[in-house]
C-alpha cells in the first residue's frame, strides 16, 4: 500500500533500460530488443534494394549504429541467456547482412559475415564482456568486481575460456571465468584506486604541452631547425616491439649516450613510445640546460599528449608525462616536443632506433605497470584467431566454394575504397561466388 492505494503486481518491469521478469530469463527484454532492432532494419530496407540505394559500406555503418547498438546495450545482462532467445538476435543480424550485401536467400551466413566484415554476434558479446571485465580488474576495491569475483576467491586458471567447439554451440563464458583468466594471466596490469587523471594537480592537468609544428622530413631540415635553436638540448626517443620483446630508448647526441629499457611484453608500441618520452624527460631534469627538445617519431604519442582526454581509458603514462612537463616548467625549464620521421636518414633517430634493438640497460618489466588498455590487443588477437578457426570449421559444411576463394576472414572489406563503383556493381561481384556455387 502507498497512500492507501494498493501497488499493482507486475510480471515485467523496466529498470535502467532492462526488462526484468520474475524468473530473470530476460525473455521479455530480448523480445523488446528485437522489436527495437526491427525498426532499424526497416530503415535499412527503405534505403537500399538489391541493385539500388546506399552502398554496402554505408549500410554496414548504419547497421552498427541503429541496429547492433540495441544488441550491445545490456549485453552483459543477457550474455548467458538461453541460446534459443539469443538466436532471435542472430536472425536479425543475418537479415541485416542480406540487406547490406544484397545476397540471395541461399547465400551461406558465414559468407555474408566475411563479405561485410561483421563477425557473429557471439564474438561481439564476448568482446564487450572482456573489455568490461578488464576495466573492472584495473580498479582496486571495485564494488561490482567484488560481487563477480570475491576477494576470497583464489582460483587460478590460465586456460582459454572459449574454443571453437563452444563457439559453434553458442556457449558464452561467464564474467567470473573471464575475470579469473585476467587475474591469472595479466599479472602486471596497472591497478589504481581511482582514475589516473586524479593523480595530477589541476594546474598540471591544464598545463599546455609545447609541441612544435615545424615540418622536419630530412637531415637538412633538422640542421636548419637546429641552426635556429643553437642553445637547445636535443634528445631522441624511440620504442620498439618485436618477437624479442618491447623496448623503449632515448639517445643524447650531445654526450653520445643512449639508454634502453626493457618493458612488459604485453605493452603496445604506443606505450613503448610514451615510456621512452617519459624516461627522456627524467633524464633531461639533470641536464644543465634550460631549453630541452624531445624528438620522437611517434605522431600518436604527440597527438595523445596534445589532446589528452579526461577519460578513464587514457594511459596513465600520458599523465605522468604531463606531470613531469609541469614540474620542469616550475623549475624554469622549457621543454618542446618535435616529430621527426622514422627511417628517413635522420641520424639521431636512427641511433635511437638502434638503441631499442641493442642490449637493455635496465629491465623495467616488473615494476613498470602495463596500462589496462594494452591488454585489449591480446584479447583482440585471441578473438581473431578464434574467428579464423570458426571460419575454417563452418566452411567445411557451408559456403565451401566461397571458402576455396577466401581462405580466412579479411581484416577489412575489399570494396572499402572503391568509391567509383555503385551498389549494383558491388552487389554483382559479391553475389558471383554464391551464384557460381549453384551452377
PDB file of C-alpha atoms in Angstrom, residues 53-278:
ATOM      1  CA  UNK A  53      20.329   2.504 -52.962  1.00  0.00           C
ATOM      2  CA  UNK A  54      23.148   3.002 -50.476  1.00  0.00           C
ATOM      3  CA  UNK A  55      26.437   1.195 -50.922  1.00  0.00           C
ATOM      4  CA  UNK A  56      27.286  -1.738 -48.604  1.00  0.00           C
ATOM      5  CA  UNK A  57      29.827   0.289 -46.615  1.00  0.00           C
ATOM      6  CA  UNK A  58      27.207   2.895 -45.651  1.00  0.00           C
ATOM      7  CA  UNK A  59      24.634   0.230 -44.818  1.00  0.00           C
ATOM      8  CA  UNK A  60      27.139  -1.618 -42.623  1.00  0.00           C
ATOM      9  CA  UNK A  61      27.778   1.597 -40.726  1.00  0.00           C
ATOM     10  CA  UNK A  62      24.023   2.132 -40.339  1.00  0.00           C
ATOM     11  CA  UNK A  63      23.571  -1.419 -39.071  1.00  0.00           C
ATOM     12  CA  UNK A  64      26.193  -0.919 -36.377  1.00  0.00           C
ATOM     13  CA  UNK A  65      24.609   2.397 -35.396  1.00  0.00           C
ATOM     14  CA  UNK A  66      20.851   1.803 -35.383  1.00  0.00           C
ATOM     15  CA  UNK A  67      20.564  -1.978 -35.081  1.00  0.00           C
ATOM     16  CA  UNK A  68      23.563  -3.553 -33.380  1.00  0.00           C
ATOM     17  CA  UNK A  69      23.675  -0.780 -30.793  1.00  0.00           C
ATOM     18  CA  UNK A  70      20.445  -2.249 -29.367  1.00  0.00           C
ATOM     19  CA  UNK A  71      22.211  -5.594 -29.028  1.00  0.00           C
ATOM     20  CA  UNK A  72      25.292  -4.045 -27.409  1.00  0.00           C
ATOM     21  CA  UNK A  73      23.374  -2.239 -24.686  1.00  0.00           C
ATOM     22  CA  UNK A  74      22.752  -4.579 -21.753  1.00  0.00           C
ATOM     23  CA  UNK A  75      24.790  -7.330 -23.421  1.00  0.00           C
ATOM     24  CA  UNK A  76      26.284  -8.227 -20.055  1.00  0.00           C
ATOM     25  CA  UNK A  77      22.798  -8.828 -18.655  1.00  0.00           C
ATOM     26  CA  UNK A  78      21.731 -11.408 -21.237  1.00  0.00           C
ATOM     27  CA  UNK A  79      25.080 -12.842 -22.371  1.00  0.00           C
ATOM     28  CA  UNK A  80      24.317 -16.153 -20.621  1.00  0.00           C
ATOM     29  CA  UNK A  81      20.627 -16.259 -21.549  1.00  0.00           C
ATOM     30  CA  UNK A  82      19.013 -19.265 -23.199  1.00  0.00           C
ATOM     31  CA  UNK A  83      20.516 -19.988 -26.620  1.00  0.00           C
ATOM     32  CA  UNK A  84      17.062 -20.091 -28.220  1.00  0.00           C
ATOM     33  CA  UNK A  85      16.488 -16.490 -27.116  1.00  0.00           C
ATOM     34  CA  UNK A  86      19.874 -15.314 -28.357  1.00  0.00           C
ATOM     35  CA  UNK A  87      19.110 -16.985 -31.662  1.00  0.00           C
ATOM     36  CA  UNK A  88      16.439 -14.326 -32.273  1.00  0.00           C
ATOM     37  CA  UNK A  89      19.132 -11.642 -32.334  1.00  0.00           C
ATOM     38  CA  UNK A  90      21.332 -13.734 -34.621  1.00  0.00           C
ATOM     39  CA  UNK A  91      18.455 -13.954 -37.110  1.00  0.00           C
ATOM     40  CA  UNK A  92      18.120 -10.165 -37.112  1.00  0.00           C
ATOM     41  CA  UNK A  93      21.812  -9.753 -37.880  1.00  0.00           C
ATOM     42  CA  UNK A  94      21.506 -12.274 -40.717  1.00  0.00           C
ATOM     43  CA  UNK A  95      18.656 -10.226 -42.204  1.00  0.00           C
ATOM     44  CA  UNK A  96      20.776  -7.099 -41.967  1.00  0.00           C
ATOM     45  CA  UNK A  97      23.676  -8.843 -43.702  1.00  0.00           C
ATOM     46  CA  UNK A  98      21.422  -9.763 -46.634  1.00  0.00           C
ATOM     47  CA  UNK A  99      20.348  -6.127 -46.942  1.00  0.00           C
ATOM     48  CA  UNK A 100      23.970  -4.934 -46.773  1.00  0.00           C
ATOM     49  CA  UNK A 101      25.392  -7.378 -49.298  1.00  0.00           C
ATOM     50  CA  UNK A 102      22.308  -7.842 -51.477  1.00  0.00           C
ATOM     51  CA  UNK A 103      22.821 -11.588 -51.101  1.00  0.00           C
ATOM     52  CA  UNK A 104      20.301 -14.228 -52.090  1.00  0.00           C
ATOM     53  CA  UNK A 105      18.333 -16.236 -49.533  1.00  0.00           C
ATOM     54  CA  UNK A 106      20.511 -19.258 -50.295  1.00  0.00           C
ATOM     55  CA  UNK A 107      23.759 -17.423 -49.507  1.00  0.00           C
ATOM     56  CA  UNK A 108      25.529 -19.025 -46.507  1.00  0.00           C
ATOM     57  CA  UNK A 109      25.659 -16.856 -43.411  1.00  0.00           C
ATOM     58  CA  UNK A 110      29.401 -17.255 -42.938  1.00  0.00           C
ATOM     59  CA  UNK A 111      29.960 -15.914 -46.476  1.00  0.00           C
ATOM     60  CA  UNK A 112      27.918 -12.778 -45.744  1.00  0.00           C
ATOM     61  CA  UNK A 113      29.764 -12.237 -42.451  1.00  0.00           C
ATOM     62  CA  UNK A 114      33.037 -12.466 -44.320  1.00  0.00           C
ATOM     63  CA  UNK A 115      31.981 -10.119 -47.159  1.00  0.00           C
ATOM     64  CA  UNK A 116      30.739  -7.446 -44.748  1.00  0.00           C
ATOM     65  CA  UNK A 117      33.475  -7.935 -42.098  1.00  0.00           C
ATOM     66  CA  UNK A 118      30.788  -8.299 -39.427  1.00  0.00           C
ATOM     67  CA  UNK A 119      31.550 -11.314 -37.184  1.00  0.00           C
ATOM     68  CA  UNK A 120      28.927 -13.421 -35.370  1.00  0.00           C
ATOM     69  CA  UNK A 121      27.111 -11.709 -32.504  1.00  0.00           C
ATOM     70  CA  UNK A 122      28.535 -14.176 -30.002  1.00  0.00           C
ATOM     71  CA  UNK A 123      32.048 -12.899 -30.689  1.00  0.00           C
ATOM     72  CA  UNK A 124      30.772  -9.357 -30.271  1.00  0.00           C
ATOM     73  CA  UNK A 125      29.242 -10.234 -26.896  1.00  0.00           C
ATOM     74  CA  UNK A 126      32.467 -11.860 -25.746  1.00  0.00           C
ATOM     75  CA  UNK A 127      34.454  -8.779 -26.795  1.00  0.00           C
ATOM     76  CA  UNK A 128      32.185  -6.474 -24.782  1.00  0.00           C
ATOM     77  CA  UNK A 129      32.386  -8.782 -21.753  1.00  0.00           C
ATOM     78  CA  UNK A 130      36.194  -8.940 -21.956  1.00  0.00           C
ATOM     79  CA  UNK A 131      36.553  -5.160 -22.077  1.00  0.00           C
ATOM     80  CA  UNK A 132      34.133  -4.748 -19.189  1.00  0.00           C
ATOM     81  CA  UNK A 133      36.000  -7.265 -17.015  1.00  0.00           C
ATOM     82  CA  UNK A 134      39.348  -5.747 -17.964  1.00  0.00           C
ATOM     83  CA  UNK A 135      38.182  -2.323 -16.831  1.00  0.00           C
ATOM     84  CA  UNK A 136      36.855  -3.758 -13.566  1.00  0.00           C
ATOM     85  CA  UNK A 137      40.140  -5.527 -12.845  1.00  0.00           C
ATOM     86  CA  UNK A 138      42.085  -2.261 -13.239  1.00  0.00           C
ATOM     87  CA  UNK A 139      40.434  -0.736 -10.159  1.00  0.00           C
ATOM     88  CA  UNK A 140      41.075  -1.555  -6.527  1.00  0.00           C
ATOM     89  CA  UNK A 141      38.153  -2.242  -4.196  1.00  0.00           C
ATOM     90  CA  UNK A 142      35.627  -2.203  -7.014  1.00  0.00           C
ATOM     91  CA  UNK A 143      32.130  -2.918  -5.714  1.00  0.00           C
ATOM     92  CA  UNK A 144      30.956  -4.640  -8.885  1.00  0.00           C
ATOM     93  CA  UNK A 145      34.112  -6.739  -9.154  1.00  0.00           C
ATOM     94  CA  UNK A 146      33.798  -7.895  -5.546  1.00  0.00           C
ATOM     95  CA  UNK A 147      30.400  -9.371  -6.408  1.00  0.00           C
ATOM     96  CA  UNK A 148      31.637 -11.064  -9.587  1.00  0.00           C
ATOM     97  CA  UNK A 149      34.992 -12.171  -8.188  1.00  0.00           C
ATOM     98  CA  UNK A 150      35.026 -12.118  -4.353  1.00  0.00           C
ATOM     99  CA  UNK A 151      38.435 -11.309  -2.770  1.00  0.00           C
ATOM    100  CA  UNK A 152      38.420 -14.740  -1.103  1.00  0.00           C
ATOM    101  CA  UNK A 153      38.145 -16.452  -4.499  1.00  0.00           C
ATOM    102  CA  UNK A 154      41.690 -17.702  -5.108  1.00  0.00           C
ATOM    103  CA  UNK A 155      41.134 -19.988  -8.080  1.00  0.00           C
ATOM    104  CA  UNK A 156      43.816 -19.548 -10.744  1.00  0.00           C
ATOM    105  CA  UNK A 157      43.048 -20.739 -14.260  1.00  0.00           C
ATOM    106  CA  UNK A 158      45.016 -19.545 -17.266  1.00  0.00           C
ATOM    107  CA  UNK A 159      43.343 -21.930 -19.711  1.00  0.00           C
ATOM    108  CA  UNK A 160      41.359 -20.252 -22.542  1.00  0.00           C
ATOM    109  CA  UNK A 161      37.703 -19.918 -21.587  1.00  0.00           C
ATOM    110  CA  UNK A 162      36.477 -20.175 -25.176  1.00  0.00           C
ATOM    111  CA  UNK A 163      37.215 -22.521 -28.053  1.00  0.00           C
ATOM    112  CA  UNK A 164      35.736 -23.182 -31.479  1.00  0.00           C
ATOM    113  CA  UNK A 165      33.559 -26.053 -30.272  1.00  0.00           C
ATOM    114  CA  UNK A 166      31.919 -23.848 -27.636  1.00  0.00           C
ATOM    115  CA  UNK A 167      31.518 -21.049 -30.178  1.00  0.00           C
ATOM    116  CA  UNK A 168      29.752 -23.414 -32.563  1.00  0.00           C
ATOM    117  CA  UNK A 169      27.347 -24.479 -29.810  1.00  0.00           C
ATOM    118  CA  UNK A 170      26.524 -20.866 -28.875  1.00  0.00           C
ATOM    119  CA  UNK A 171      28.186 -21.093 -25.462  1.00  0.00           C
ATOM    120  CA  UNK A 172      29.117 -17.820 -23.735  1.00  0.00           C
ATOM    121  CA  UNK A 173      31.682 -17.653 -20.918  1.00  0.00           C
ATOM    122  CA  UNK A 174      30.622 -16.208 -17.574  1.00  0.00           C
ATOM    123  CA  UNK A 175      32.045 -12.936 -16.281  1.00  0.00           C
ATOM    124  CA  UNK A 176      33.581 -14.884 -13.400  1.00  0.00           C
ATOM    125  CA  UNK A 177      35.516 -17.090 -15.808  1.00  0.00           C
ATOM    126  CA  UNK A 178      36.810 -14.082 -17.748  1.00  0.00           C
ATOM    127  CA  UNK A 179      37.879 -12.283 -14.553  1.00  0.00           C
ATOM    128  CA  UNK A 180      39.704 -15.387 -13.304  1.00  0.00           C
ATOM    129  CA  UNK A 181      41.552 -15.605 -16.629  1.00  0.00           C
ATOM    130  CA  UNK A 182      42.575 -11.922 -16.451  1.00  0.00           C
ATOM    131  CA  UNK A 183      43.732 -12.329 -12.855  1.00  0.00           C
ATOM    132  CA  UNK A 184      45.767 -15.412 -13.776  1.00  0.00           C
ATOM    133  CA  UNK A 185      47.409 -14.150 -16.975  1.00  0.00           C
ATOM    134  CA  UNK A 186      47.632 -10.350 -16.845  1.00  0.00           C
ATOM    135  CA  UNK A 187      49.697 -10.146 -13.673  1.00  0.00           C
ATOM    136  CA  UNK A 188      51.471  -6.865 -14.434  1.00  0.00           C
ATOM    137  CA  UNK A 189      48.429  -4.684 -15.131  1.00  0.00           C
ATOM    138  CA  UNK A 190      48.306  -1.168 -13.738  1.00  0.00           C
ATOM    139  CA  UNK A 191      45.744  -1.213 -10.916  1.00  0.00           C
ATOM    140  CA  UNK A 192      44.751   2.064  -9.264  1.00  0.00           C
ATOM    141  CA  UNK A 193      42.368   3.270  -6.589  1.00  0.00           C
ATOM    142  CA  UNK A 194      40.948   5.990  -8.846  1.00  0.00           C
ATOM    143  CA  UNK A 195      41.183   7.351 -12.371  1.00  0.00           C
ATOM    144  CA  UNK A 196      44.794   8.189 -13.381  1.00  0.00           C
ATOM    145  CA  UNK A 197      43.857  11.815 -14.055  1.00  0.00           C
ATOM    146  CA  UNK A 198      43.198  12.350 -10.332  1.00  0.00           C
ATOM    147  CA  UNK A 199      46.870  11.717  -9.546  1.00  0.00           C
ATOM    148  CA  UNK A 200      47.701  15.143 -11.038  1.00  0.00           C
ATOM    149  CA  UNK A 201      47.074  18.587  -9.691  1.00  0.00           C
ATOM    150  CA  UNK A 202      44.643  20.709 -11.652  1.00  0.00           C
ATOM    151  CA  UNK A 203      47.484  23.040 -12.690  1.00  0.00           C
ATOM    152  CA  UNK A 204      49.458  20.148 -14.152  1.00  0.00           C
ATOM    153  CA  UNK A 205      46.362  18.799 -15.855  1.00  0.00           C
ATOM    154  CA  UNK A 206      45.604  22.016 -17.753  1.00  0.00           C
ATOM    155  CA  UNK A 207      49.241  22.955 -18.404  1.00  0.00           C
ATOM    156  CA  UNK A 208      49.677  23.205 -22.208  1.00  0.00           C
ATOM    157  CA  UNK A 209      52.127  20.858 -23.905  1.00  0.00           C
ATOM    158  CA  UNK A 210      54.588  22.663 -26.183  1.00  0.00           C
ATOM    159  CA  UNK A 211      54.520  20.665 -29.425  1.00  0.00           C
ATOM    160  CA  UNK A 212      56.335  22.204 -32.391  1.00  0.00           C
ATOM    161  CA  UNK A 213      54.576  22.286 -35.757  1.00  0.00           C
ATOM    162  CA  UNK A 214      57.869  22.584 -37.646  1.00  0.00           C
ATOM    163  CA  UNK A 215      57.952  20.185 -40.597  1.00  0.00           C
ATOM    164  CA  UNK A 216      61.145  18.126 -40.474  1.00  0.00           C
ATOM    165  CA  UNK A 217      61.480  15.468 -43.160  1.00  0.00           C
ATOM    166  CA  UNK A 218      65.217  15.172 -43.798  1.00  0.00           C
ATOM    167  CA  UNK A 219      68.548  15.678 -42.045  1.00  0.00           C
ATOM    168  CA  UNK A 220      68.955  19.040 -43.802  1.00  0.00           C
ATOM    169  CA  UNK A 221      65.601  20.195 -42.417  1.00  0.00           C
ATOM    170  CA  UNK A 222      66.834  19.215 -38.965  1.00  0.00           C
ATOM    171  CA  UNK A 223      70.098  21.162 -39.425  1.00  0.00           C
ATOM    172  CA  UNK A 224      68.067  24.215 -40.401  1.00  0.00           C
ATOM    173  CA  UNK A 225      65.878  23.759 -37.325  1.00  0.00           C
ATOM    174  CA  UNK A 226      68.922  23.371 -35.063  1.00  0.00           C
ATOM    175  CA  UNK A 227      70.507  26.456 -36.624  1.00  0.00           C
ATOM    176  CA  UNK A 228      67.539  28.496 -35.456  1.00  0.00           C
ATOM    177  CA  UNK A 229      67.860  26.986 -31.957  1.00  0.00           C
ATOM    178  CA  UNK A 230      71.585  26.763 -31.198  1.00  0.00           C
ATOM    179  CA  UNK A 231      71.134  26.617 -27.437  1.00  0.00           C
ATOM    180  CA  UNK A 232      68.609  23.774 -27.483  1.00  0.00           C
ATOM    181  CA  UNK A 233      69.458  20.401 -25.911  1.00  0.00           C
ATOM    182  CA  UNK A 234      68.246  17.566 -28.115  1.00  0.00           C
ATOM    183  CA  UNK A 235      67.127  14.097 -27.028  1.00  0.00           C
ATOM    184  CA  UNK A 236      65.796  11.484 -29.459  1.00  0.00           C
ATOM    185  CA  UNK A 237      63.349   8.808 -28.357  1.00  0.00           C
ATOM    186  CA  UNK A 238      62.039   5.608 -29.899  1.00  0.00           C
ATOM    187  CA  UNK A 239      60.061   2.496 -28.998  1.00  0.00           C
ATOM    188  CA  UNK A 240      60.136  -0.970 -30.490  1.00  0.00           C
ATOM    189  CA  UNK A 241      58.021  -4.115 -30.318  1.00  0.00           C
ATOM    190  CA  UNK A 242      59.254  -7.367 -31.827  1.00  0.00           C
ATOM    191  CA  UNK A 243      59.418 -11.074 -31.137  1.00  0.00           C
ATOM    192  CA  UNK A 244      62.339 -10.361 -28.785  1.00  0.00           C
ATOM    193  CA  UNK A 245      60.217  -8.108 -26.588  1.00  0.00           C
ATOM    194  CA  UNK A 246      59.198  -4.485 -26.107  1.00  0.00           C
ATOM    195  CA  UNK A 247      61.814  -1.799 -25.507  1.00  0.00           C
ATOM    196  CA  UNK A 248      61.966   1.967 -25.045  1.00  0.00           C
ATOM    197  CA  UNK A 249      65.098   4.022 -25.648  1.00  0.00           C
ATOM    198  CA  UNK A 250      66.453   7.552 -25.900  1.00  0.00           C
ATOM    199  CA  UNK A 251      69.656   8.962 -27.364  1.00  0.00           C
ATOM    200  CA  UNK A 252      71.602  12.055 -26.279  1.00  0.00           C
ATOM    201  CA  UNK A 253      73.647  13.348 -29.274  1.00  0.00           C
ATOM    202  CA  UNK A 254      75.495  15.916 -27.135  1.00  0.00           C
ATOM    203  CA  UNK A 255      77.105  13.326 -24.846  1.00  0.00           C
ATOM    204  CA  UNK A 256      76.735  10.392 -27.262  1.00  0.00           C
ATOM    205  CA  UNK A 257      74.753   8.474 -24.625  1.00  0.00           C
ATOM    206  CA  UNK A 258      71.903   6.072 -25.245  1.00  0.00           C
ATOM    207  CA  UNK A 259      69.695   4.242 -22.771  1.00  0.00           C
ATOM    208  CA  UNK A 260      67.426   1.281 -23.466  1.00  0.00           C
ATOM    209  CA  UNK A 261      64.758  -0.139 -21.164  1.00  0.00           C
ATOM    210  CA  UNK A 262      63.027  -3.497 -21.409  1.00  0.00           C
ATOM    211  CA  UNK A 263      59.312  -3.284 -20.565  1.00  0.00           C
ATOM    212  CA  UNK A 264      56.497  -5.802 -20.366  1.00  0.00           C
ATOM    213  CA  UNK A 265      55.829  -7.861 -23.491  1.00  0.00           C
ATOM    214  CA  UNK A 266      52.107  -7.040 -23.320  1.00  0.00           C
ATOM    215  CA  UNK A 267      52.793  -3.334 -23.854  1.00  0.00           C
ATOM    216  CA  UNK A 268      51.867  -1.858 -27.217  1.00  0.00           C
ATOM    217  CA  UNK A 269      54.242   0.118 -29.404  1.00  0.00           C
ATOM    218  CA  UNK A 270      52.278   3.230 -28.398  1.00  0.00           C
ATOM    219  CA  UNK A 271      53.054   2.607 -24.721  1.00  0.00           C
ATOM    220  CA  UNK A 272      56.705   1.957 -25.577  1.00  0.00           C
ATOM    221  CA  UNK A 273      56.940   5.323 -27.369  1.00  0.00           C
ATOM    222  CA  UNK A 274      55.268   7.151 -24.484  1.00  0.00           C
ATOM    223  CA  UNK A 275      57.512   5.470 -21.923  1.00  0.00           C
ATOM    224  CA  UNK A 276      60.577   6.492 -23.949  1.00  0.00           C
ATOM    225  CA  UNK A 277      59.446  10.127 -23.791  1.00  0.00           C
ATOM    226  CA  UNK A 278      58.887   9.821 -20.032  1.00  0.00           C
TER     227      UNK A 278
END
